[in-house]
């Protein structure tokens, strides 16, 4: 990537660094810069900090998921099956708990900025030149700020293709769906990626009829095949109708229903449609053309391993740079960008990121899949633990799931860990710690470690012994 050399700075700027965006990536960068002694400002277009993560993405959707998970758990227990009538409750009412979580998160993160003496400006940022940003304040005024370095961490939003009227009350994207304020019985979800799969499991848990339209040949095809198949099988068992290899032709909208026309000739009628087919970086209107930056067709910025754009003193992190588009990774990317900005040496980019897919139940994985190891001709073996055999899972009733450990059959090095089941996003971190450890990356670590009983973590010991039994 060709880069312009940075000219020697003679001018004095108001801020050493300005961060655009107060989501996870922006916060990670701002905190690291402030703790490194830099004078820092953050600009965000909302009245409150937290970004899309806190207000329309991760926090509200996962709070919704937890409420639905609780409903499903109660419905399985004969003691609670007749408690309350929830099937006709609008989604906005189910989300009431999420608003309390959002308020708590905003309060917590606001204190972080105050404690680190970071100025927060609420408004829309516009880059006038390479060292000047105009903030169009939410109250109608404006102010001009100058900076030495810049971090673009403006996040992303749902991709909205032309031809769909997202202002129609029965057409939703993953942000707008959280405002659904009327009961529905059937919903179409177009796009079976992470967000689409998550909402399919949520809506089926609310006893909606769900048609999940997948443009690919299988769900989440970057996952280990067995895990992807397990999710597909479980969603179908719950009642989700999954349609693979389909593409939209057009959408017909009416006052009280929609009809999705597919290129295959199929027609599907439902009360509403949720579009979950991709996201776009929030780079429009930033004035990037004034500093010589051009995003790609999805509004994303290209960066190098230091999170540096084509303009040497401008960095970017989080969803605005694309993969992996996870709040966890975004925070660490922001910290890495800031570390490079202040001149730290040997800063490693964020690469070993565990997936966290909050379907019901969850999916999480790290490392290689079986197909990747097969393609690379690496001699591996598999150790498995089925959740239905674990005492803790039997106690909680969450017996759906499996933990897989992929390991080198000669060195016993752990090559990949894949988990499908309740609390998978928590369970994965035990394996992650072992995999990233020079001393403990061996199947022996799990086989010889005493785990509390009964726990879900015990699955590691069970899987390790299962894998060793396959060796000869």
Coordinates of C-alpha atoms in Angstrom, one line a residue:
X1 CA 0.0 0.0 0.0
X2 CA 1.6 3.2 -1.1
X3 CA 1.9 5.9 1.6
X4 CA 2.7 9.5 1.7
X5 CA 5.5 10.6 4.0
X6 CA 4.4 12.6 6.9
X7 CA 5.8 16.2 6.9
X8 CA 7.5 17.4 10.0
X9 CA 5.0 19.0 12.3
X10 CA 5.6 22.6 13.3
X11 CA 2.1 23.6 14.1
X12 CA 0.6 23.3 17.6
X13 CA -2.7 21.5 17.6
X14 CA -5.5 21.6 20.1
X15 CA -5.4 17.8 20.5
X16 CA -2.7 15.2 20.1
X17 CA -5.3 12.8 18.9
X18 CA -9.0 12.9 18.0
X19 CA -11.0 9.7 17.8
X20 CA -14.1 9.6 15.6
X21 CA -16.6 7.2 17.3
X22 CA -17.3 6.3 20.9
X23 CA -18.0 2.6 20.4
X24 CA -15.6 -0.2 21.5
X25 CA -12.9 0.6 18.9
X26 CA -13.0 4.3 19.7
X27 CA -13.0 3.8 23.4
X28 CA -10.1 1.3 23.2
X29 CA -8.0 3.9 21.2
X30 CA -9.0 6.9 23.4
X31 CA -8.2 5.2 26.7
X32 CA -4.8 3.9 25.5
X33 CA -3.9 7.3 24.1
X34 CA -5.0 9.1 27.3
X35 CA -3.1 6.7 29.5
X36 CA 0.0 7.3 27.3
X37 CA -0.2 11.0 28.2
X38 CA -1.9 12.3 25.1
X39 CA -4.5 15.0 25.0
X40 CA -7.5 13.3 23.4
X41 CA -10.9 14.2 22.2
X42 CA -13.7 11.9 21.1
X43 CA -16.4 12.9 18.6
X44 CA -19.6 10.8 18.4
X45 CA -22.9 11.6 16.7
X46 CA -25.1 10.3 19.6
X47 CA -26.0 12.1 22.8
X48 CA -24.4 9.2 24.7
X49 CA -21.3 7.2 24.4
X50 CA -21.2 3.5 23.6
X51 CA -21.7 3.5 19.9
X52 CA -23.8 1.1 17.9
X53 CA -22.6 -1.7 20.2
X54 CA -24.4 -0.2 23.2
X55 CA -27.4 1.3 21.6
X56 CA -28.6 -0.8 18.6
X57 CA -26.3 -3.8 18.3
X58 CA -24.6 -6.1 20.7
X59 CA -26.1 -5.0 24.0
X60 CA -29.8 -4.7 23.2
X61 CA -29.8 -7.8 20.9
X62 CA -28.0 -9.9 23.5
X63 CA -30.3 -8.6 26.3
X64 CA -33.2 -9.6 24.1
X65 CA -31.6 -13.0 23.5
X66 CA -31.3 -13.5 27.3
X67 CA -35.0 -12.7 27.9
X68 CA -36.0 -15.1 25.1
X69 CA -33.6 -17.8 26.5
X70 CA -35.3 -17.4 29.9
X71 CA -38.7 -17.8 28.4
X72 CA -37.6 -20.9 26.5
X73 CA -36.1 -22.4 29.7
X74 CA -39.3 -21.7 31.7
X75 CA -41.4 -23.3 29.0
X76 CA -39.4 -26.5 29.2
X77 CA -40.0 -26.7 33.0
X78 CA -43.6 -27.9 33.9
X79 CA -43.5 -25.7 37.0
X80 CA -43.4 -22.6 34.9
X81 CA -45.2 -23.4 31.7
X82 CA -48.4 -21.7 32.8
X83 CA -46.8 -18.6 34.2
X84 CA -47.8 -15.5 32.2
X85 CA -49.0 -15.0 28.6
X86 CA -46.0 -13.9 26.5
X87 CA -46.9 -15.0 22.9
X88 CA -48.7 -11.7 22.1
X89 CA -46.2 -9.3 23.7
X90 CA -44.6 -6.9 21.2
X91 CA -40.9 -7.1 20.8
X92 CA -40.4 -3.6 22.2
X93 CA -42.0 -4.8 25.5
X94 CA -39.7 -7.9 25.6
X95 CA -36.8 -5.4 25.2
X96 CA -37.6 -3.5 28.4
X97 CA -34.8 -5.1 30.2
X98 CA -32.4 -4.2 27.5
X99 CA -33.0 -0.5 28.1
X100 CA -31.8 -0.9 31.7
X101 CA -28.7 -2.6 30.5
X102 CA -28.0 0.2 28.0
X103 CA -28.4 2.9 30.7
X104 CA -26.0 1.0 33.0
X105 CA -23.4 0.6 30.2
X106 CA -23.6 4.3 29.2
X107 CA -23.1 5.4 32.8
X108 CA -20.1 3.1 33.2
X109 CA -18.4 4.2 30.0
X110 CA -19.1 7.8 30.5
X111 CA -17.2 7.6 33.8
X112 CA -14.2 6.1 31.9
X113 CA -14.0 9.2 29.7
X114 CA -14.4 11.5 32.6
X115 CA -11.8 9.7 34.7
X116 CA -9.3 9.8 31.9
X117 CA -10.0 13.5 31.2
X118 CA -11.0 12.8 27.6
X119 CA -13.2 15.5 26.0
X120 CA -16.3 14.1 24.4
X121 CA -18.0 16.1 21.7
X122 CA -21.5 15.1 20.6
X123 CA -22.1 15.8 16.9
X124 CA -21.2 14.9 13.3
X125 CA -17.6 15.1 12.3
X126 CA -16.4 16.5 9.0
X127 CA -12.7 16.5 8.0
X128 CA -11.9 19.9 6.6
X129 CA -8.3 18.9 5.9
X130 CA -5.6 16.5 7.2
X131 CA -5.4 18.2 10.6
X132 CA -8.8 19.9 11.1
X133 CA -12.2 18.5 11.9
X134 CA -15.5 20.5 12.0
X135 CA -18.0 19.2 14.6
X136 CA -21.6 19.9 13.7
X137 CA -23.1 19.8 17.2
X138 CA -26.4 18.2 17.9
X139 CA -27.8 21.5 19.2
X140 CA -27.2 23.1 15.8
X141 CA -23.9 24.9 16.4
X142 CA -20.5 23.9 15.2
X143 CA -16.9 24.0 16.4
X144 CA -13.5 23.5 14.7
X145 CA -10.9 21.2 16.3
X146 CA -7.3 20.6 15.2
X147 CA -5.3 17.4 15.7
X148 CA -2.0 15.8 15.1
X149 CA -3.3 12.2 14.7
X150 CA -6.7 10.8 14.0
X151 CA -8.5 7.5 14.6
X152 CA -11.5 6.6 12.5
X153 CA -13.7 4.3 14.5
X154 CA -17.2 5.2 13.3
X155 CA -18.5 1.6 13.1
X156 CA -21.0 0.2 10.6
X157 CA -24.7 0.0 9.9
X158 CA -26.9 -2.5 8.2
X159 CA -26.6 -2.6 4.4
X160 CA -29.7 -1.4 2.7
X161 CA -30.0 -2.3 -0.9
X162 CA -31.9 -0.1 -3.4
X163 CA -35.4 -1.3 -4.1
X164 CA -36.4 -2.1 -0.5
X165 CA -38.4 0.5 1.4
X166 CA -37.0 0.5 4.9
X167 CA -39.4 3.2 5.9
X168 CA -42.3 0.8 5.5
X169 CA -43.5 -0.4 8.9
X170 CA -43.2 -4.0 7.9
X171 CA -39.6 -3.8 6.5
X172 CA -36.8 -4.0 9.0
X173 CA -33.1 -4.1 9.3
X174 CA -31.2 -5.3 12.3
X175 CA -31.2 -1.8 13.9
X176 CA -34.9 -1.0 13.2
X177 CA -36.1 -4.5 14.3
X178 CA -35.5 -3.5 18.0
X179 CA -38.3 -0.9 17.6
X180 CA -40.9 -3.5 16.5
X181 CA -44.0 -2.4 18.5
X182 CA -46.8 -4.7 17.2
X183 CA -47.4 -8.5 17.6
X184 CA -46.5 -10.7 14.6
X185 CA -46.9 -14.4 13.9
X186 CA -44.6 -15.0 11.0
X187 CA -41.4 -13.2 9.9
X188 CA -39.0 -13.6 7.0
X189 CA -35.3 -13.2 7.7
X190 CA -33.3 -12.6 4.6
X191 CA -29.6 -13.4 5.1
X192 CA -28.4 -16.3 7.2
X193 CA -25.2 -14.9 8.5
X194 CA -24.4 -14.3 12.2
X195 CA -27.2 -11.7 12.7
X196 CA -29.8 -13.6 10.7
X197 CA -29.1 -16.8 12.5
X198 CA -29.2 -15.1 15.9
X199 CA -32.5 -13.5 15.2
X200 CA -33.9 -16.8 13.7
X201 CA -33.3 -18.5 17.1
X202 CA -34.7 -15.5 19.0
X203 CA -37.9 -15.3 17.0
X204 CA -38.5 -19.0 17.0
X205 CA -38.1 -18.8 20.8
X206 CA -40.9 -16.3 20.9
X207 CA -43.0 -18.8 19.0
X208 CA -43.0 -16.9 15.7
X209 CA -43.0 -18.8 12.4
X210 CA -39.6 -18.1 10.8
X211 CA -38.5 -18.4 7.2
X212 CA -34.7 -18.1 7.1
X213 CA -33.5 -17.2 3.6
X214 CA -29.8 -18.2 3.0
X215 CA -28.0 -17.0 -0.1
X216 CA -25.3 -19.6 0.5
X217 CA -25.3 -23.4 0.4
X218 CA -25.1 -23.8 4.2
X219 CA -25.4 -21.8 7.3
X220 CA -22.2 -19.9 8.4
X221 CA -20.0 -21.8 6.0
X222 CA -16.8 -20.5 7.6
X223 CA -17.5 -22.6 10.7
X224 CA -16.5 -26.2 11.2
X225 CA -18.9 -28.2 9.1
X226 CA -20.2 -30.3 12.1
X227 CA -20.9 -27.1 14.1
X228 CA -22.7 -25.5 11.2
X229 CA -24.7 -28.7 10.6
X230 CA -25.6 -28.8 14.3
X231 CA -27.0 -25.3 14.3
X232 CA -29.0 -26.0 11.1
X233 CA -30.4 -29.2 12.5
X234 CA -31.3 -27.6 15.8
X235 CA -33.0 -24.6 14.2
X236 CA -35.1 -26.9 12.1
X237 CA -36.0 -29.0 15.1
X238 CA -37.3 -25.8 16.7
X239 CA -39.4 -25.0 13.6
X240 CA -37.3 -22.6 11.5
X241 CA -37.8 -23.2 7.8
X242 CA -34.3 -22.7 6.2
X243 CA -34.1 -22.1 2.4
X244 CA -30.6 -22.4 1.0
X245 CA -29.2 -21.0 -2.2
X246 CA -31.9 -18.4 -2.7
X247 CA -31.8 -14.8 -4.0
X248 CA -34.3 -12.0 -3.8
X249 CA -36.2 -11.0 -6.9
X250 CA -38.4 -8.3 -5.4
X251 CA -40.4 -7.5 -2.3
X252 CA -44.1 -6.8 -2.3
X253 CA -45.3 -4.7 0.6
X254 CA -48.8 -4.2 2.0
X255 CA -50.4 -2.5 5.0
X256 CA -50.5 -5.7 7.0
X257 CA -48.2 -8.2 5.3
X258 CA -45.3 -8.6 2.9
X259 CA -44.6 -11.1 0.1
X260 CA -41.0 -12.0 -0.8
X261 CA -40.5 -13.1 -4.4
X262 CA -37.3 -15.2 -4.9
X263 CA -35.5 -15.7 -8.2
X264 CA -36.3 -19.4 -8.0
X265 CA -39.9 -18.5 -8.4
X266 CA -40.9 -19.1 -4.7
X267 CA -43.2 -16.6 -3.0
X268 CA -43.3 -16.3 0.8
X269 CA -45.9 -14.3 2.7
X270 CA -45.3 -13.0 6.2
X271 CA -46.2 -10.3 8.7
X272 CA -42.8 -8.6 8.3
X273 CA -39.3 -9.1 6.8
X274 CA -35.9 -8.6 8.5
X275 CA -33.1 -7.8 6.1
X276 CA -29.8 -9.2 7.5
X277 CA -27.6 -9.3 4.4
X278 CA -24.4 -7.4 5.1
X279 CA -23.2 -4.2 6.7
X280 CA -21.7 -0.9 5.5
X281 CA -19.0 1.2 7.1
X282 CA -20.0 4.6 8.5
X283 CA -17.7 6.7 6.3
X284 CA -20.1 8.7 4.2
X285 CA -20.2 12.4 5.1
X286 CA -16.9 12.4 6.9
X287 CA -15.1 14.4 4.3
X288 CA -12.6 11.6 3.6
X289 CA -12.0 13.0 0.1
X290 CA -10.5 16.1 1.7
X291 CA -7.6 14.0 3.2
X292 CA -7.1 11.7 0.2
X293 CA -8.9 8.6 1.6
X294 CA -11.5 6.5 -0.4
X295 CA -13.5 3.7 1.2
X296 CA -14.5 0.6 -0.8
X297 CA -18.0 -0.1 -2.1
X298 CA -19.1 -1.1 1.4
X299 CA -17.8 2.0 3.0
X300 CA -14.8 0.3 4.6
X301 CA -11.3 1.6 4.9
X302 CA -8.1 -0.3 4.1
X303 CA -5.4 -0.4 6.8
X304 CA -2.0 -2.1 7.3
X305 CA -1.0 -4.3 10.2
X306 CA -0.6 -1.2 12.4
X307 CA -4.2 -0.1 11.6
X308 CA -2.7 2.8 9.6
X309 CA -4.6 4.1 6.5
X310 CA -2.9 5.5 3.3
X311 CA -2.5 8.8 5.3
X312 CA 0.2 8.0 7.8
X313 CA -1.2 10.0 10.7
X314 CA -4.7 8.7 10.2
X315 CA -5.6 5.3 11.6
X316 CA -8.8 3.2 11.6
X317 CA -10.2 0.3 13.7
X318 CA -13.4 -1.6 14.4
X319 CA -16.2 -2.4 12.0
X320 CA -15.2 0.4 9.7
X321 CA -12.3 -1.7 8.5
X322 CA -14.3 -4.9 8.1
X323 CA -13.3 -8.3 9.5
X324 CA -14.0 -9.6 12.0
X325 CA -16.7 -7.0 12.9
X326 CA -16.9 -8.1 16.6
X327 CA -17.1 -5.7 19.5
X328 CA -14.4 -7.7 21.4
X329 CA -11.9 -7.4 18.5
X330 CA -12.8 -3.8 17.8
X331 CA -11.7 -2.7 21.3
X332 CA -8.4 -4.5 20.9
X333 CA -7.9 -3.1 17.4
X334 CA -8.4 0.4 18.8
X335 CA -5.8 -0.2 21.5
X336 CA -3.4 -1.6 19.0
X337 CA -3.8 1.4 16.7
X338 CA -3.2 3.7 19.7
X339 CA -0.1 1.7 20.7
X340 CA 1.3 2.2 17.3
X341 CA 0.4 5.9 17.3
X342 CA 2.5 6.5 20.5
X343 CA 5.4 4.5 19.1
X344 CA 5.3 1.3 21.0
X345 CA 7.4 -1.5 19.5
X346 CA 6.4 -5.0 18.3
X347 CA 2.6 -4.3 18.6
X348 CA 0.8 -7.4 17.3
X349 CA -2.4 -6.9 15.2
X350 CA -5.6 -8.6 16.4
X351 CA -5.7 -12.0 14.7
X352 CA -6.5 -14.8 17.1
X353 CA -10.1 -13.8 17.7
X354 CA -12.6 -16.4 18.9
X355 CA -16.0 -16.3 17.1
X356 CA -18.9 -15.4 19.3
X357 CA -22.3 -16.2 17.7
X358 CA -25.2 -15.7 20.1
X359 CA -27.7 -18.0 18.7
X360 CA -29.8 -20.1 21.1
X361 CA -27.6 -22.0 22.0
X362 CA -24.4 -20.2 21.3
X363 CA -21.5 -21.0 19.0
X364 CA -17.9 -20.1 19.5
X365 CA -14.6 -21.3 18.0
X366 CA -11.0 -20.6 17.6
X367 CA -8.3 -22.0 15.4
X368 CA -8.6 -24.4 12.4
X369 CA -11.6 -26.3 11.2
X370 CA -11.5 -29.9 10.1
X371 CA -11.8 -28.9 6.5
X372 CA -8.9 -26.5 6.7
X373 CA -6.7 -29.2 8.4
X374 CA -7.7 -31.7 5.8
X375 CA -6.8 -29.3 2.9
X376 CA -3.5 -28.5 4.5
X377 CA -2.8 -32.3 5.0
X378 CA -2.1 -31.9 8.7
X379 CA -2.5 -35.2 10.6
X380 CA -5.1 -34.4 13.1
X381 CA -7.5 -36.2 15.4
X382 CA -10.7 -35.2 17.1
X383 CA -11.8 -35.3 20.8
X384 CA -15.5 -34.7 21.5
X385 CA -17.6 -34.1 24.6
X386 CA -21.4 -34.2 24.1
X387 CA -23.2 -31.9 26.5
X388 CA -25.9 -34.4 27.2
X389 CA -23.4 -36.5 29.1
X390 CA -22.3 -33.8 31.4
X391 CA -23.8 -33.6 34.9
X392 CA -24.0 -29.8 34.8
X393 CA -25.9 -29.7 31.5
X394 CA -28.3 -32.4 32.9
X395 CA -28.9 -30.2 36.0
X396 CA -29.5 -27.0 34.0
X397 CA -31.5 -28.8 31.3
X398 CA -29.2 -27.3 28.6
X399 CA -28.1 -30.6 27.1
X400 CA -27.9 -29.6 23.4
X401 CA -24.4 -29.1 22.4
X402 CA -20.9 -30.4 21.8
X403 CA -17.3 -29.4 22.4
X404 CA -14.7 -30.5 19.8
X405 CA -10.9 -30.3 20.2
X406 CA -8.9 -30.7 17.1
X407 CA -5.3 -31.7 17.8
X408 CA -2.1 -32.9 16.0
X409 CA -2.1 -36.7 16.4
X410 CA 1.7 -36.8 16.8
X411 CA 2.6 -33.7 18.8
X412 CA -0.8 -33.4 20.5
X413 CA -0.7 -29.7 19.8
X414 CA -4.2 -28.2 19.9
X415 CA -5.1 -26.8 16.5
X416 CA -8.7 -25.8 16.8
X417 CA -11.6 -25.7 19.4
X418 CA -15.2 -25.6 18.3
X419 CA -18.2 -25.4 20.7
X420 CA -21.9 -25.4 20.1
X421 CA -24.1 -25.1 23.2
X422 CA -25.2 -23.0 26.1
X423 CA -22.4 -20.6 27.3
X424 CA -20.1 -21.6 24.4
X425 CA -18.8 -18.0 24.2
X426 CA -17.6 -18.4 27.8
X427 CA -16.4 -22.0 27.5
X428 CA -14.1 -21.2 24.5
X429 CA -11.8 -19.0 26.5
X430 CA -10.4 -21.9 28.5
X431 CA -9.3 -23.5 25.2
X432 CA -8.1 -20.2 23.9
X433 CA -5.8 -19.7 26.8
X434 CA -4.2 -23.1 26.3
X435 CA -3.9 -22.7 22.6
X436 CA -2.1 -19.4 22.9
X437 CA 0.2 -20.7 25.6
X438 CA 3.7 -21.9 24.6
X439 CA 3.9 -24.1 27.7
X440 CA 0.4 -25.6 27.8
X441 CA -0.6 -26.1 24.2
X442 CA -1.1 -29.8 24.4
X443 CA -4.0 -32.2 24.8
X444 CA -2.2 -33.4 28.0
X445 CA -3.1 -30.1 29.6
X446 CA -6.8 -30.9 29.5
X447 CA -6.4 -34.6 30.2
X448 CA -4.3 -34.0 33.3
X449 CA -6.1 -30.9 34.8
X450 CA -8.7 -31.3 37.5
X451 CA -11.9 -29.4 36.7
X452 CA -14.6 -28.6 39.2
X453 CA -17.5 -31.0 39.1
X454 CA -20.2 -30.5 38.0
X455 CA -19.2 -27.8 35.5
X456 CA -19.4 -27.2 31.8
X457 CA -15.6 -26.7 31.8
X458 CA -15.3 -30.4 32.5
X459 CA -16.1 -30.9 28.8
X460 CA -12.5 -30.2 28.1
X461 CA -11.3 -33.2 30.1
X462 CA -14.0 -35.4 28.6
X463 CA -13.0 -34.3 25.1
X464 CA -9.3 -34.7 25.7
X465 CA -9.7 -38.3 27.0
X466 CA -12.0 -39.1 24.1
X467 CA -9.4 -37.9 21.6
X468 CA -6.6 -39.8 23.3
X469 CA -8.7 -43.0 23.0
X470 CA -8.6 -42.5 19.2
X471 CA -4.8 -42.7 19.0
X472 CA -2.9 -45.9 18.2

